[in-house]
């Protein structure tokens, strides 16, 4: 079994690294759903993470990168992977007059708050997104007219077969909910963002306003993975789902939020199977009644 080799090698090469065995993914996803990951490693630095990924590549170990788990749904029976958790890669610093450099594990809320304190605007949209920088870059997360691709100048990542590389410009591959790192193989270690100098009070007020709008319209009181579906061309997923009469639809503990139909929420005790069955039901009904195929935004690991 691969994890037996991992246990031996991790103890020898990374004696100080935090290693968790059979760690429930429900503890590491905002959906609060998921069985155990075979092994979970929590490297303390980008260098340590790169060394671990290099070893995993050479040994052929199955790797899943986990940040805040805000866009992740893991199987109920567990996942046979080495989950590399980036939570300790959470440093942040001013990198220039208009730049901030931060680790992949830093939450977007903390990143936006740091930028605001430094008098740098452009990340107000990200303050309420419940993800970490690495995941946000990978999926080009966005809200309220802003997205990570607008502010990300450079990304340092572990690239399979290439090692650690820093990409800039068009090589970042940003598009709607995608980037050059979104295939699950590359691992973002840190990113440099270019922001706009501004008034701290005005930036803070904008963050507060967007936060108020989120609280009013989104079901933040229940576990979810945020917007369940990508925005289909020419439509809004939530509006289509509501038009089809699916607000409040339920499978087990999973429910289409009565507050915002674009969110599937965990009302308590939901399983991965519940969520997947509800997603499939929503897709089938919306396709039949509107002709629009909804594509899930959440990443499913089975």
Short mmCIF file of C-alpha atoms in Angstrom, two decimals:
data_model
loop_
_atom_site.label_atom_id
_atom_site.label_comp_id
_atom_site.label_asym_id
_atom_site.label_seq_id
_atom_site.Cartn_x
_atom_site.Cartn_y
_atom_site.Cartn_z
CA UNK A 1 0.00 0.00 0.00
CA UNK A 2 1.33 3.44 -0.96
CA UNK A 3 0.62 4.95 2.46
CA UNK A 4 2.90 2.44 4.18
CA UNK A 5 5.80 3.70 2.06
CA UNK A 6 4.66 7.24 2.74
CA UNK A 7 4.68 6.70 6.50
CA UNK A 8 8.25 5.41 6.37
CA UNK A 9 9.54 8.14 4.04
CA UNK A 10 7.71 10.97 5.81
CA UNK A 11 9.14 9.92 9.18
CA UNK A 12 12.64 9.83 7.69
CA UNK A 13 12.56 12.96 5.51
CA UNK A 14 10.04 15.20 7.25
CA UNK A 15 10.20 14.34 10.95
CA UNK A 16 8.78 17.73 11.98
CA UNK A 17 5.89 17.78 9.50
CA UNK A 18 2.40 17.34 10.89
CA UNK A 19 0.93 14.10 9.50
CA UNK A 20 -2.66 13.04 10.15
CA UNK A 21 -3.90 9.50 9.51
CA UNK A 22 -7.42 8.73 8.33
CA UNK A 23 -8.35 12.39 8.76
CA UNK A 24 -12.08 13.14 8.20
CA UNK A 25 -12.50 15.54 5.28
CA UNK A 26 -15.66 16.86 6.94
CA UNK A 27 -13.28 18.78 9.22
CA UNK A 28 -11.62 20.43 6.24
CA UNK A 29 -14.49 21.39 3.92
CA UNK A 30 -17.01 24.20 4.31
CA UNK A 31 -19.75 21.70 3.34
CA UNK A 32 -18.83 19.72 6.49
CA UNK A 33 -19.13 16.53 4.46
CA UNK A 34 -16.67 13.75 3.64
CA UNK A 35 -15.00 10.62 4.93
CA UNK A 36 -11.33 10.25 5.84
CA UNK A 37 -8.34 11.05 3.68
CA UNK A 38 -5.88 8.18 3.93
CA UNK A 39 -3.11 10.60 4.96
CA UNK A 40 -3.01 14.36 5.39
CA UNK A 41 0.25 16.30 5.50
CA UNK A 42 0.55 19.91 6.65
CA UNK A 43 3.87 21.34 5.41
CA UNK A 44 5.11 24.38 7.31
CA UNK A 45 6.66 26.22 4.36
CA UNK A 46 6.57 26.45 0.58
CA UNK A 47 9.97 24.76 0.46
CA UNK A 48 8.76 21.85 2.58
CA UNK A 49 5.62 21.55 0.46
CA UNK A 50 7.69 21.47 -2.73
CA UNK A 51 9.98 18.78 -1.30
CA UNK A 52 6.96 16.67 -0.33
CA UNK A 53 5.37 17.09 -3.75
CA UNK A 54 8.63 16.18 -5.44
CA UNK A 55 8.79 12.97 -3.41
CA UNK A 56 5.11 12.19 -4.07
CA UNK A 57 5.67 12.60 -7.80
CA UNK A 58 8.69 10.30 -7.80
CA UNK A 59 6.84 7.66 -5.76
CA UNK A 60 3.55 7.95 -7.67
CA UNK A 61 1.47 8.75 -4.58
CA UNK A 62 -2.05 10.07 -5.24
CA UNK A 63 -2.14 13.74 -4.14
CA UNK A 64 -5.02 16.09 -3.38
CA UNK A 65 -4.27 19.68 -2.41
CA UNK A 66 -6.56 21.08 0.28
CA UNK A 67 -6.84 24.70 1.35
CA UNK A 68 -9.94 25.96 3.10
CA UNK A 69 -12.03 23.30 1.36
CA UNK A 70 -14.62 25.87 0.31
CA UNK A 71 -15.14 24.34 -3.13
CA UNK A 72 -14.58 20.69 -2.30
CA UNK A 73 -16.88 17.72 -1.80
CA UNK A 74 -15.31 14.45 -0.64
CA UNK A 75 -16.75 10.94 -0.76
CA UNK A 76 -18.52 9.57 2.31
CA UNK A 77 -16.43 6.42 2.36
CA UNK A 78 -13.16 8.34 2.34
CA UNK A 79 -10.57 9.12 -0.29
CA UNK A 80 -7.41 7.14 -0.92
CA UNK A 81 -5.08 10.12 -1.28
CA UNK A 82 -2.29 12.04 0.34
CA UNK A 83 -4.05 15.31 1.14
CA UNK A 84 -1.50 18.12 1.19
CA UNK A 85 -3.02 20.84 3.36
CA UNK A 86 -1.74 24.36 2.69
CA UNK A 87 -3.11 25.95 5.86
CA UNK A 88 0.33 26.73 7.29
CA UNK A 89 1.44 28.52 4.11
CA UNK A 90 -0.30 31.67 5.28
CA UNK A 91 2.33 34.41 5.33
CA UNK A 92 1.64 37.81 3.79
CA UNK A 93 3.83 40.85 3.14
CA UNK A 94 3.96 44.09 1.24
CA UNK A 95 6.02 43.46 -1.87
CA UNK A 96 6.13 46.94 -3.39
CA UNK A 97 4.23 50.18 -3.70
CA UNK A 98 1.24 48.38 -5.22
CA UNK A 99 2.04 44.75 -4.54
CA UNK A 100 1.28 42.13 -1.91
CA UNK A 101 2.83 38.65 -1.74
CA UNK A 102 1.05 35.88 0.17
CA UNK A 103 1.10 32.14 0.75
CA UNK A 104 -1.44 29.80 -0.80
CA UNK A 105 -3.02 28.92 2.54
CA UNK A 106 -3.92 32.47 3.53
CA UNK A 107 -7.67 33.03 3.64
CA UNK A 108 -9.08 35.60 1.24
CA UNK A 109 -10.68 37.37 4.19
CA UNK A 110 -7.31 37.87 5.89
CA UNK A 111 -5.65 38.80 2.61
CA UNK A 112 -8.26 41.46 1.83
CA UNK A 113 -8.06 42.80 5.38
CA UNK A 114 -4.27 43.07 5.13
CA UNK A 115 -4.54 44.94 1.84
CA UNK A 116 -7.09 47.33 3.34
CA UNK A 117 -4.80 48.09 6.29
CA UNK A 118 -2.01 48.80 3.80
CA UNK A 119 -4.24 51.20 1.89
CA UNK A 120 -4.49 48.94 -1.16
CA UNK A 121 -7.79 48.37 -2.96
CA UNK A 122 -8.94 45.82 -5.50
CA UNK A 123 -9.62 42.86 -3.21
CA UNK A 124 -12.87 44.11 -1.70
CA UNK A 125 -14.82 41.55 -3.74
CA UNK A 126 -12.79 38.73 -2.17
CA UNK A 127 -13.32 39.60 1.48
CA UNK A 128 -16.42 37.43 1.83
CA UNK A 129 -15.32 34.50 -0.33
CA UNK A 130 -14.68 31.63 2.12
CA UNK A 131 -11.61 30.25 0.40
CA UNK A 132 -7.84 30.43 0.54
CA UNK A 133 -5.57 32.20 -1.93
CA UNK A 134 -4.31 29.03 -3.62
CA UNK A 135 -7.77 27.69 -4.40
CA UNK A 136 -9.01 31.13 -5.41
CA UNK A 137 -6.19 31.46 -7.94
CA UNK A 138 -6.75 27.94 -9.29
CA UNK A 139 -10.43 28.56 -10.04
CA UNK A 140 -10.15 32.31 -10.67
CA UNK A 141 -12.67 32.93 -7.92
CA UNK A 142 -14.76 36.04 -8.19
CA UNK A 143 -17.79 37.97 -7.00
CA UNK A 144 -19.48 41.34 -7.49
CA UNK A 145 -17.64 42.08 -10.71
CA UNK A 146 -14.17 41.22 -9.46
CA UNK A 147 -12.07 38.10 -9.90
CA UNK A 148 -8.59 36.92 -8.97
CA UNK A 149 -7.32 37.11 -12.53
CA UNK A 150 -7.74 40.89 -12.43
CA UNK A 151 -5.27 41.34 -9.57
CA UNK A 152 -2.87 38.36 -9.79
CA UNK A 153 0.47 39.33 -11.30
CA UNK A 154 2.58 36.23 -10.60
CA UNK A 155 2.08 32.74 -9.19
CA UNK A 156 4.75 30.41 -7.83
CA UNK A 157 3.63 26.81 -8.11
CA UNK A 158 4.82 23.24 -8.10
CA UNK A 159 4.39 21.98 -11.67
CA UNK A 160 4.45 18.22 -12.40
CA UNK A 161 7.61 17.24 -14.22
CA UNK A 162 9.00 20.76 -13.89
CA UNK A 163 9.31 21.51 -10.20
CA UNK A 164 8.77 24.99 -8.79
CA UNK A 165 8.07 27.65 -11.40
CA UNK A 166 6.85 31.24 -11.32
CA UNK A 167 4.34 32.17 -14.02
CA UNK A 168 3.25 35.64 -15.07
CA UNK A 169 1.05 37.30 -17.69
CA UNK A 170 -0.74 35.15 -20.24
CA UNK A 171 0.92 32.02 -18.88
CA UNK A 172 -1.43 32.26 -15.88
CA UNK A 173 -4.27 31.24 -18.22
CA UNK A 174 -7.09 33.07 -16.47
CA UNK A 175 -10.62 32.72 -17.79
CA UNK A 176 -14.06 32.33 -16.28
CA UNK A 177 -13.55 30.07 -13.25
CA UNK A 178 -10.33 28.65 -14.65
CA UNK A 179 -6.58 29.17 -14.73
CA UNK A 180 -3.40 27.39 -15.73
CA UNK A 181 -3.46 25.69 -12.30
CA UNK A 182 -7.01 24.40 -12.32
CA UNK A 183 -6.39 20.87 -13.57
CA UNK A 184 -5.57 19.65 -10.07
CA UNK A 185 -1.99 18.71 -10.91
CA UNK A 186 -0.18 21.99 -10.39
CA UNK A 187 0.00 23.24 -6.79
CA UNK A 188 -0.02 26.96 -6.04
CA UNK A 189 2.50 27.84 -3.32
CA UNK A 190 2.28 31.65 -3.29
CA UNK A 191 1.06 34.53 -5.40
CA UNK A 192 1.87 38.20 -5.92
CA UNK A 193 -1.02 40.58 -6.41
CA UNK A 194 -0.99 44.04 -7.94
CA UNK A 195 -3.48 46.36 -6.28
CA UNK A 196 -4.48 50.02 -6.35
CA UNK A 197 -3.49 52.53 -3.65
CA UNK A 198 -6.59 53.98 -2.03
CA UNK A 199 -8.18 55.40 1.09
CA UNK A 200 -8.32 52.85 3.92
CA UNK A 201 -11.71 54.04 5.11
CA UNK A 202 -13.23 53.90 1.64
CA UNK A 203 -11.83 50.42 1.01
CA UNK A 204 -13.16 49.25 4.37
CA UNK A 205 -16.57 50.74 3.66
CA UNK A 206 -16.74 48.91 0.34
CA UNK A 207 -15.86 45.63 2.07
CA UNK A 208 -18.58 46.24 4.66
CA UNK A 209 -21.14 47.01 1.97
CA UNK A 210 -20.38 43.82 0.02
CA UNK A 211 -20.47 41.85 3.28
CA UNK A 212 -23.91 43.24 4.07
CA UNK A 213 -25.17 42.29 0.62
CA UNK A 214 -23.84 38.76 1.06
CA UNK A 215 -25.48 38.34 4.45
CA UNK A 216 -28.81 39.54 3.08
CA UNK A 217 -28.85 37.34 -0.02
CA UNK A 218 -26.77 34.25 0.73
CA UNK A 219 -27.35 31.39 3.21
CA UNK A 220 -24.15 31.99 5.17
CA UNK A 221 -25.66 30.47 8.31
CA UNK A 222 -25.49 26.93 6.86
CA UNK A 223 -22.54 24.86 5.55
CA UNK A 224 -22.17 24.96 1.77
CA UNK A 225 -19.57 25.22 -0.96
CA UNK A 226 -20.79 28.62 -2.09
CA UNK A 227 -22.35 28.79 -5.54
CA UNK A 228 -22.99 25.21 -6.57
CA UNK A 229 -22.99 25.79 -10.34
CA UNK A 230 -21.01 27.88 -12.77
CA UNK A 231 -22.87 30.71 -14.44
CA UNK A 232 -24.25 29.40 -17.74
CA UNK A 233 -23.84 31.61 -20.79
CA UNK A 234 -26.59 34.21 -20.87
CA UNK A 235 -28.21 33.04 -17.64
CA UNK A 236 -27.83 32.90 -13.87
CA UNK A 237 -27.90 29.44 -12.31
CA UNK A 238 -29.86 30.53 -9.25
CA UNK A 239 -32.57 32.19 -11.34
CA UNK A 240 -32.95 29.11 -13.55
CA UNK A 241 -33.20 26.82 -10.54
CA UNK A 242 -35.79 29.06 -8.89
CA UNK A 243 -37.79 29.35 -12.11
CA UNK A 244 -37.97 25.55 -12.20
CA UNK A 245 -39.55 25.52 -8.75
CA UNK A 246 -36.59 23.87 -7.06
CA UNK A 247 -36.07 26.29 -4.17
CA UNK A 248 -36.23 24.20 -1.01
CA UNK A 249 -35.87 20.88 -2.87
CA UNK A 250 -34.19 18.33 -0.65
CA UNK A 251 -32.38 15.00 -0.70
CA UNK A 252 -31.59 13.80 2.82
CA UNK A 253 -29.77 16.59 4.62
CA UNK A 254 -28.93 18.47 1.40
CA UNK A 255 -31.25 21.25 0.31
CA UNK A 256 -31.54 23.93 -2.36
CA UNK A 257 -31.41 27.00 -0.16
CA UNK A 258 -34.78 28.72 0.24
CA UNK A 259 -32.79 31.95 0.56
CA UNK A 260 -30.74 31.64 -2.64
CA UNK A 261 -31.42 28.87 -5.16
CA UNK A 262 -27.83 28.96 -6.41
CA UNK A 263 -26.65 27.36 -3.16
CA UNK A 264 -27.00 23.74 -2.06
CA UNK A 265 -26.68 23.71 1.74
CA UNK A 266 -26.13 21.13 4.45
CA UNK A 267 -29.13 21.44 6.77
CA UNK A 268 -27.58 18.91 9.14
CA UNK A 269 -26.24 15.42 8.58
CA UNK A 270 -26.01 15.70 4.80
CA UNK A 271 -23.81 13.13 3.08
CA UNK A 272 -21.80 13.45 -0.09
CA UNK A 273 -24.31 11.09 -1.70
CA UNK A 274 -27.16 13.42 -0.70
CA UNK A 275 -25.44 16.42 -2.25
CA UNK A 276 -24.56 14.61 -5.46
CA UNK A 277 -28.10 13.25 -5.84
CA UNK A 278 -29.55 16.73 -5.37
CA UNK A 279 -27.11 18.23 -7.86
CA UNK A 280 -28.05 15.58 -10.43
CA UNK A 281 -31.76 16.23 -9.83
CA UNK A 282 -31.29 19.97 -10.30
CA UNK A 283 -29.34 19.43 -13.52
CA UNK A 284 -31.98 17.06 -14.93
CA UNK A 285 -34.93 19.34 -14.14
CA UNK A 286 -33.26 22.51 -15.40
CA UNK A 287 -32.12 20.81 -18.61
CA UNK A 288 -35.58 19.37 -19.27
CA UNK A 289 -37.45 22.62 -18.62
CA UNK A 290 -35.02 25.22 -19.98
CA UNK A 291 -32.59 23.39 -22.24
CA UNK A 292 -29.65 24.72 -20.19
CA UNK A 293 -27.01 22.29 -18.94
CA UNK A 294 -25.73 23.40 -15.52
CA UNK A 295 -22.09 22.63 -14.78
CA UNK A 296 -21.11 22.15 -11.13
CA UNK A 297 -18.58 24.60 -9.76
CA UNK A 298 -17.81 22.40 -6.77
CA UNK A 299 -14.97 19.88 -7.16
CA UNK A 300 -15.98 16.32 -6.29
CA UNK A 301 -13.35 13.83 -5.07
CA UNK A 302 -14.53 10.22 -5.00
#
